[in-house]
Tab-separated table of C-alpha atoms in Angstrom:
chain	number	residue	atom	x	y	z
A	80	UNK	CA	-78.914	58.079	57.638
A	81	UNK	CA	-77.285	61.397	56.911
A	82	UNK	CA	-80.576	63.213	56.099
A	83	UNK	CA	-82.186	62.127	59.370
A	84	UNK	CA	-79.110	63.228	61.253
A	85	UNK	CA	-79.165	66.669	59.593
A	86	UNK	CA	-82.859	67.068	60.443
A	87	UNK	CA	-82.187	66.220	64.093
A	88	UNK	CA	-79.260	68.635	64.183
A	89	UNK	CA	-81.452	71.514	62.889
A	90	UNK	CA	-84.321	70.801	65.256
A	91	UNK	CA	-82.211	70.829	68.422
A	92	UNK	CA	-81.147	74.557	68.115
A	93	UNK	CA	-84.745	75.607	67.429
A	94	UNK	CA	-85.935	73.736	70.484
A	95	UNK	CA	-83.260	75.334	72.620
A	96	UNK	CA	-84.297	78.757	71.254
A	97	UNK	CA	-87.987	78.179	72.126
A	98	UNK	CA	-86.965	77.046	75.596
A	99	UNK	CA	-84.881	80.185	76.076
A	100	UNK	CA	-87.746	82.399	74.918
A	101	UNK	CA	-90.186	80.815	77.390
A	102	UNK	CA	-87.871	81.738	80.252
A	103	UNK	CA	-87.571	85.416	79.093
A	104	UNK	CA	-89.571	88.313	80.571
A	105	UNK	CA	-92.746	89.197	78.654
A	106	UNK	CA	-91.235	92.296	77.029
A	107	UNK	CA	-88.303	90.357	75.567
A	108	UNK	CA	-90.624	87.581	74.443
A	109	UNK	CA	-92.547	90.203	72.406
A	110	UNK	CA	-89.414	91.312	70.632
A	111	UNK	CA	-88.365	87.809	69.773
A	112	UNK	CA	-91.851	86.680	68.727
A	113	UNK	CA	-92.034	89.343	65.993
A	114	UNK	CA	-88.463	88.673	64.922
A	115	UNK	CA	-87.074	91.879	66.415
A	116	UNK	CA	-88.941	94.289	64.065
A	117	UNK	CA	-89.213	97.166	66.635
A	118	UNK	CA	-85.476	97.049	67.221
A	119	UNK	CA	-84.800	97.235	63.490
A	120	UNK	CA	-87.232	100.111	63.011
A	121	UNK	CA	-85.666	102.061	65.852
A	122	UNK	CA	-82.222	101.580	64.362
A	123	UNK	CA	-83.409	102.709	60.923
A	124	UNK	CA	-85.118	105.792	62.393
A	125	UNK	CA	-81.924	106.706	64.262
A	126	UNK	CA	-79.854	106.498	61.100
A	127	UNK	CA	-82.366	108.617	59.153
A	128	UNK	CA	-82.398	111.304	61.844
A	129	UNK	CA	-78.614	111.482	61.809
A	130	UNK	CA	-78.591	111.806	58.024
A	131	UNK	CA	-81.225	114.573	58.055
A	132	UNK	CA	-79.339	116.503	60.732
A	133	UNK	CA	-76.138	116.236	58.712
A	134	UNK	CA	-77.926	117.370	55.546
A	135	UNK	CA	-79.489	120.375	57.345
A	136	UNK	CA	-76.098	121.402	58.708
A	137	UNK	CA	-74.544	121.254	55.236
A	138	UNK	CA	-77.456	123.197	53.710
A	139	UNK	CA	-77.383	125.936	56.340
A	140	UNK	CA	-73.662	126.445	55.879
A	141	UNK	CA	-73.838	126.902	52.100
A	142	UNK	CA	-73.236	130.434	50.746
A	143	UNK	CA	-76.781	130.597	49.319
A	144	UNK	CA	-78.413	129.794	52.652
A	145	UNK	CA	-76.060	132.119	54.513
A	146	UNK	CA	-77.012	134.959	52.176
A	147	UNK	CA	-80.704	134.189	52.719
A	148	UNK	CA	-80.358	134.327	56.485
A	149	UNK	CA	-78.062	137.322	56.717
A	150	UNK	CA	-78.869	139.257	53.512
A	151	UNK	CA	-77.565	142.807	54.018
A	152	UNK	CA	-79.362	145.869	52.771
A	153	UNK	CA	-78.060	147.699	49.737
A	154	UNK	CA	-75.612	150.477	50.742
A	155	UNK	CA	-77.794	153.410	49.695
A	156	UNK	CA	-78.016	155.435	52.884
A	157	UNK	CA	-75.839	156.199	55.881
A	158	UNK	CA	-77.612	155.249	59.076
A	159	UNK	CA	-76.885	156.020	62.683
A	160	UNK	CA	-74.868	153.213	64.327
A	161	UNK	CA	-76.378	154.172	67.669
A	162	UNK	CA	-79.827	153.012	66.612
A	163	UNK	CA	-81.172	150.364	69.006
A	164	UNK	CA	-84.468	148.739	69.849
A	165	UNK	CA	-85.827	147.215	73.037
A	166	UNK	CA	-85.042	143.668	71.938
A	167	UNK	CA	-81.894	144.123	69.876
A	168	UNK	CA	-79.088	146.578	69.097
A	169	UNK	CA	-78.649	145.364	65.540
A	170	UNK	CA	-78.065	148.077	62.938
A	171	UNK	CA	-77.904	147.992	59.165
A	172	UNK	CA	-74.116	148.169	59.263
A	173	UNK	CA	-73.592	145.157	61.495
A	174	UNK	CA	-76.247	143.151	59.647
A	175	UNK	CA	-73.892	143.205	56.677
A	176	UNK	CA	-70.880	142.233	58.794
A	177	UNK	CA	-72.481	138.877	59.664
A	178	UNK	CA	-72.734	137.768	56.062
A	179	UNK	CA	-69.881	135.261	56.310
A	180	UNK	CA	-70.950	133.611	59.582
A	181	UNK	CA	-73.471	130.866	60.207
A	182	UNK	CA	-76.392	131.902	62.431
A	183	UNK	CA	-78.076	129.209	64.538
A	184	UNK	CA	-81.865	129.242	64.951
A	185	UNK	CA	-82.044	130.853	61.537
A	186	UNK	CA	-85.777	131.428	61.340
A	187	UNK	CA	-85.983	133.333	64.623
A	188	UNK	CA	-82.862	135.288	63.818
A	189	UNK	CA	-84.064	136.210	60.340
A	190	UNK	CA	-87.349	137.613	61.665
A	191	UNK	CA	-85.503	139.634	64.312
A	192	UNK	CA	-83.066	141.110	61.781
A	193	UNK	CA	-85.863	142.042	59.395
A	194	UNK	CA	-87.773	143.809	62.176
A	195	UNK	CA	-84.644	145.738	63.102
A	196	UNK	CA	-84.053	146.700	59.472
A	197	UNK	CA	-87.589	148.086	59.189
A	198	UNK	CA	-87.217	150.119	62.372
A	199	UNK	CA	-83.864	151.490	61.239
A	200	UNK	CA	-85.274	152.465	57.838
A	201	UNK	CA	-88.164	154.290	59.538
A	202	UNK	CA	-85.755	156.055	61.877
A	203	UNK	CA	-83.737	157.259	58.910
A	204	UNK	CA	-86.929	158.329	57.099
A	205	UNK	CA	-87.937	160.391	60.128
A	206	UNK	CA	-84.530	162.082	60.185
A	207	UNK	CA	-84.842	162.950	56.483
A	208	UNK	CA	-88.269	164.501	56.970
A	209	UNK	CA	-87.179	166.501	60.023
A	210	UNK	CA	-84.026	167.857	58.375
A	211	UNK	CA	-83.714	171.353	56.906
A	212	UNK	CA	-82.728	169.969	53.510
A	213	UNK	CA	-84.723	170.687	50.356
A	214	UNK	CA	-86.075	167.241	49.501
A	215	UNK	CA	-86.311	165.866	45.978
A	216	UNK	CA	-88.734	162.941	45.573
A	217	UNK	CA	-88.697	161.242	42.145
A	218	UNK	CA	-92.133	159.964	41.091
A	219	UNK	CA	-91.405	156.418	40.010
A	220	UNK	CA	-94.425	155.932	37.746
A	221	UNK	CA	-92.532	157.964	35.142
A	222	UNK	CA	-89.511	155.628	35.318
A	223	UNK	CA	-88.859	152.538	33.231
A	224	UNK	CA	-90.995	150.060	35.177
A	225	UNK	CA	-89.271	147.084	33.571
A	226	UNK	CA	-86.014	148.257	35.181
A	227	UNK	CA	-87.467	149.958	38.239
A	228	UNK	CA	-84.993	148.662	40.815
A	229	UNK	CA	-81.920	149.904	38.942
A	230	UNK	CA	-83.768	153.115	38.035
A	231	UNK	CA	-84.386	153.913	41.712
A	232	UNK	CA	-80.827	152.937	42.596
A	233	UNK	CA	-79.583	155.385	39.988
A	234	UNK	CA	-81.833	158.203	41.270
A	235	UNK	CA	-80.785	157.644	44.888
A	236	UNK	CA	-77.128	157.559	43.877
A	237	UNK	CA	-77.742	160.855	42.058
A	238	UNK	CA	-78.918	162.530	45.259
A	239	UNK	CA	-82.666	161.869	45.465
A	240	UNK	CA	-83.972	161.856	49.030
A	241	UNK	CA	-87.334	160.100	48.852
A	242	UNK	CA	-89.060	157.583	46.561
A	243	UNK	CA	-92.543	158.860	45.697
A	244	UNK	CA	-95.258	156.324	44.783
A	245	UNK	CA	-98.615	157.451	43.398
A	246	UNK	CA	-101.258	154.867	44.297
A	247	UNK	CA	-104.389	155.140	42.121
A	248	UNK	CA	-107.388	152.833	42.459
A	249	UNK	CA	-109.081	153.507	39.097
A	250	UNK	CA	-112.133	155.020	40.856
A	251	UNK	CA	-110.933	158.148	42.624
A	252	UNK	CA	-108.758	158.639	39.545
A	253	UNK	CA	-109.030	157.401	35.979
A	254	UNK	CA	-105.701	155.582	36.193
A	255	UNK	CA	-104.811	152.373	38.022
A	256	UNK	CA	-101.248	152.044	39.279
A	257	UNK	CA	-99.474	150.158	42.050
A	258	UNK	CA	-100.537	148.047	45.025
A	259	UNK	CA	-98.921	147.136	48.366
A	260	UNK	CA	-97.042	144.170	46.890
A	261	UNK	CA	-95.202	146.645	44.691
A	262	UNK	CA	-93.784	148.421	47.767
A	263	UNK	CA	-92.948	145.097	49.356
A	264	UNK	CA	-91.071	144.090	46.199
A	265	UNK	CA	-89.011	147.298	46.325
A	266	UNK	CA	-87.992	146.538	49.905
A	267	UNK	CA	-87.174	142.949	49.002
A	268	UNK	CA	-85.057	144.186	46.122
A	269	UNK	CA	-83.084	146.248	48.617
A	270	UNK	CA	-84.418	149.809	48.404
A	271	UNK	CA	-83.763	151.442	51.804
A	272	UNK	CA	-84.563	155.061	50.949
A	273	UNK	CA	-87.757	156.538	52.457
A	274	UNK	CA	-90.867	155.585	50.492
A	275	UNK	CA	-93.581	158.234	50.254
A	276	UNK	CA	-96.987	156.708	49.404
A	277	UNK	CA	-99.657	159.031	48.016
A	278	UNK	CA	-103.009	157.209	48.133
A	279	UNK	CA	-105.649	158.276	45.631
A	280	UNK	CA	-108.591	156.021	46.437
A	281	UNK	CA	-112.234	155.923	47.496
A	282	UNK	CA	-113.658	154.119	50.552
A	283	UNK	CA	-110.768	151.643	50.989
A	284	UNK	CA	-108.188	154.173	52.205
A	285	UNK	CA	-108.043	152.816	55.765
A	286	UNK	CA	-107.521	149.296	54.449
A	287	UNK	CA	-104.781	150.495	52.102
A	288	UNK	CA	-103.063	152.405	54.903
A	289	UNK	CA	-102.582	149.186	56.851
A	290	UNK	CA	-101.525	147.253	53.760
A	291	UNK	CA	-98.895	149.804	52.729
A	292	UNK	CA	-97.642	150.173	56.290
A	293	UNK	CA	-97.052	146.423	56.429
A	294	UNK	CA	-95.407	146.484	53.002
A	295	UNK	CA	-92.746	149.013	54.027
A	296	UNK	CA	-93.995	152.558	53.398
A	297	UNK	CA	-92.578	155.374	55.581
A	298	UNK	CA	-94.842	158.316	54.725
A	299	UNK	CA	-98.519	157.967	53.797
A	300	UNK	CA	-100.649	160.834	52.506
A	301	UNK	CA	-104.259	160.642	51.351
A	302	UNK	CA	-107.096	162.848	50.119
A	303	UNK	CA	-109.719	163.965	52.654
A	304	UNK	CA	-112.359	163.428	49.961
A	305	UNK	CA	-111.552	159.702	49.953
A	306	UNK	CA	-112.114	158.935	53.648
A	307	UNK	CA	-115.066	159.047	56.026
A	308	UNK	CA	-113.124	160.300	59.050
A	309	UNK	CA	-109.942	162.271	58.393
A	310	UNK	CA	-108.773	162.213	62.002
A	311	UNK	CA	-109.259	158.465	62.326
A	312	UNK	CA	-107.309	157.752	59.139
A	313	UNK	CA	-104.441	160.003	60.237
A	314	UNK	CA	-104.391	158.226	63.588
A	315	UNK	CA	-104.201	154.867	61.826
A	316	UNK	CA	-101.040	155.943	60.012
A	317	UNK	CA	-99.566	157.204	63.291
A	318	UNK	CA	-100.455	153.946	65.051
A	319	UNK	CA	-98.190	152.122	62.597
A	320	UNK	CA	-95.257	154.366	63.507
A	321	UNK	CA	-95.267	156.207	60.162
A	322	UNK	CA	-95.449	159.856	59.142
A	323	UNK	CA	-98.855	160.983	57.884
A	324	UNK	CA	-100.269	163.772	55.787
A	325	UNK	CA	-103.192	165.206	53.828
A	326	UNK	CA	-103.368	165.971	50.119
A	327	UNK	CA	-104.873	169.256	48.944
A	328	UNK	CA	-106.290	169.255	45.416
A	329	UNK	CA	-106.557	172.518	43.455
A	330	UNK	CA	-110.239	172.717	44.421
A	331	UNK	CA	-109.913	171.475	48.029
A	332	UNK	CA	-110.551	174.216	50.627
A	333	UNK	CA	-107.804	174.725	53.184
A	334	UNK	CA	-110.386	174.519	55.965
A	335	UNK	CA	-109.828	170.736	56.011
A	336	UNK	CA	-106.566	171.516	57.828
A	337	UNK	CA	-108.172	173.520	60.634
A	338	UNK	CA	-108.377	170.730	63.205
A	339	UNK	CA	-105.588	168.379	62.142
A	340	UNK	CA	-102.521	170.614	62.153
A	341	UNK	CA	-101.443	168.912	65.371
A	342	UNK	CA	-101.377	165.515	63.629
A	343	UNK	CA	-100.063	165.958	60.084
A	344	UNK	CA	-96.371	165.680	59.293
A	345	UNK	CA	-96.764	166.414	55.566
A	346	UNK	CA	-99.154	168.555	53.559
A	347	UNK	CA	-99.072	167.571	49.892
A	348	UNK	CA	-100.274	170.340	47.598
A	349	UNK	CA	-101.402	169.206	44.156
A	350	UNK	CA	-100.672	171.641	41.334
A	351	UNK	CA	-102.781	169.496	38.977
A	352	UNK	CA	-105.879	167.392	39.495
A	353	UNK	CA	-104.838	163.831	40.311
A	354	UNK	CA	-105.011	161.072	37.757
A	355	UNK	CA	-105.769	162.997	34.575
A	356	UNK	CA	-103.573	163.327	31.493
A	357	UNK	CA	-102.345	166.420	29.685
A	358	UNK	CA	-102.821	168.970	32.456
A	359	UNK	CA	-100.887	172.163	32.890
A	360	UNK	CA	-99.472	173.579	36.091
A	361	UNK	CA	-102.098	175.644	37.969
A	362	UNK	CA	-100.785	179.028	39.088
A	363	UNK	CA	-103.182	179.072	42.060
A	364	UNK	CA	-100.668	176.691	43.624
A	365	UNK	CA	-98.378	179.575	44.612
A	366	UNK	CA	-101.036	181.373	46.643
A	367	UNK	CA	-102.268	178.180	48.295
A	368	UNK	CA	-98.693	177.307	49.195
A	369	UNK	CA	-98.169	180.658	50.907
A	370	UNK	CA	-101.444	180.283	52.831
A	371	UNK	CA	-100.525	176.776	53.983
A	372	UNK	CA	-97.045	177.948	54.984
A	373	UNK	CA	-98.623	180.531	57.283
A	374	UNK	CA	-100.674	177.792	58.938
A	375	UNK	CA	-97.555	175.700	59.416
A	376	UNK	CA	-95.680	178.606	61.010
A	377	UNK	CA	-98.599	179.277	63.338
A	378	UNK	CA	-98.720	175.631	64.419
A	379	UNK	CA	-95.134	175.744	65.676
A	380	UNK	CA	-94.548	172.220	64.358
A	381	UNK	CA	-92.107	170.830	61.795
A	382	UNK	CA	-94.461	170.068	58.897
A	383	UNK	CA	-93.242	169.448	55.380
A	384	UNK	CA	-95.012	171.280	52.545
A	385	UNK	CA	-94.823	169.045	49.480
A	386	UNK	CA	-95.888	169.770	45.896
A	387	UNK	CA	-96.770	167.322	43.123
A	388	UNK	CA	-97.617	167.990	39.482
A	389	UNK	CA	-95.586	169.453	36.613
A	390	UNK	CA	-92.671	170.435	38.843
A	391	UNK	CA	-89.415	171.262	37.055
A	392	UNK	CA	-86.701	173.831	36.593
A	393	UNK	CA	-89.213	176.370	35.231
A	394	UNK	CA	-91.195	176.706	38.446
A	395	UNK	CA	-89.213	175.162	41.313
A	396	UNK	CA	-87.630	178.507	42.246
A	397	UNK	CA	-91.041	180.205	42.640
A	398	UNK	CA	-92.452	177.194	44.477
A	399	UNK	CA	-89.615	177.283	46.976
A	400	UNK	CA	-90.157	181.032	47.467
A	401	UNK	CA	-93.798	180.222	48.297
A	402	UNK	CA	-92.716	177.990	51.189
A	403	UNK	CA	-92.533	174.534	49.623
A	404	UNK	CA	-89.608	172.379	50.765
A	405	UNK	CA	-90.373	168.945	49.291
A	406	UNK	CA	-90.719	168.475	45.540
A	407	UNK	CA	-92.178	165.503	43.665
A	408	UNK	CA	-90.464	165.390	40.276
A	409	UNK	CA	-91.180	162.829	37.583
A	410	UNK	CA	-90.206	163.114	33.946
A	411	UNK	CA	-87.639	165.851	34.536
A	412	UNK	CA	-85.494	163.220	36.259
A	413	UNK	CA	-86.306	159.878	34.687
A	414	UNK	CA	-86.426	161.177	31.115
A	415	UNK	CA	-83.036	162.841	31.407
A	416	UNK	CA	-79.657	161.348	30.556
A	417	UNK	CA	-78.059	162.340	33.867
A	418	UNK	CA	-80.262	161.877	36.954
A	419	UNK	CA	-77.680	163.264	39.341
A	420	UNK	CA	-77.165	166.455	37.333
A	421	UNK	CA	-80.911	167.193	37.171
A	422	UNK	CA	-81.444	166.497	40.867
A	423	UNK	CA	-78.507	168.708	41.819
A	424	UNK	CA	-79.764	171.556	39.635
A	425	UNK	CA	-83.312	171.350	41.022
A	426	UNK	CA	-82.119	171.289	44.619
A	427	UNK	CA	-79.748	174.172	43.958
A	428	UNK	CA	-82.515	176.325	42.479
A	429	UNK	CA	-84.820	175.594	45.416
A	430	UNK	CA	-82.088	176.372	47.953
A	431	UNK	CA	-81.204	179.601	46.151
A	432	UNK	CA	-84.818	180.732	46.433
A	433	UNK	CA	-84.715	180.234	50.206
A	434	UNK	CA	-81.382	182.032	50.474
A	435	UNK	CA	-82.714	184.992	48.472
A	436	UNK	CA	-85.837	185.178	50.626
A	437	UNK	CA	-83.680	185.164	53.777
A	438	UNK	CA	-81.700	188.173	52.530
């Protein structure tokens, strides 16, 4: 009947298929015996790989990803276009020019650009320190910390040369302030001006030196009372390619400088005791500044003499006459309505003092 005929018709193709499989090589038999699953899986994997590659290409070419890979620095400083490193000749100016182009091997390229940016920032910081300019360094702990990025931008635009960060550990001083991540955040925000880190800490100074060097500091000064070996700590700063210095408190004898004048790039003279509120400017600062200036002249090296503590338009002229050429200024700048006007006035008074002394 018709059902028996249909059954016979369906059996014959299956028999022919089994006969064909028996005559196949062993590898093809395997594929057929499991209904071709490996072939299907391979095809699916190929399709998935193609889709992922297409998705990655689209993602990398989006404006957001392009900005992440080729994020330029904020245009705060003018850097030398001749700056080059052993591995790359990338400068801050041409980093910005690549913003609209897609960069292959993005991870490797991003690391290389960041390393070049850091080297260029340090090169510029060195040039600032070695210049003959009177340097104004706003102390950022007196700024509006909730708006610190824009505050620093405004100070730099107004003519500030260096960003000064007071690092207090709550032991060497009563106060507790910023850590290395704070400096790293400033660099990530886009601050390219030199960052001057003044460490006020006990016992952990060497550890902090390395942390702040990695975070993006350019100058690191510390108190000899806070370290076990002054020379070793200075050498650690130097080993990171940064400028180093010692801090002299009002009660610190100048003899601590006797055997390190060949290493220091900055001597920071405190006109108040660090980390205490409601202190007045100590007049002994003028005499100590003149004594340190004599040591600097005798060394024959370019060493900056910096002052920190109650510096403003009432005493900056006399401080400059005493030999100081780098001024940490806090509230006089950040509590004013016009940062640029205050910075210009302070620098002008300091420069006038030098001009008068030269005559």
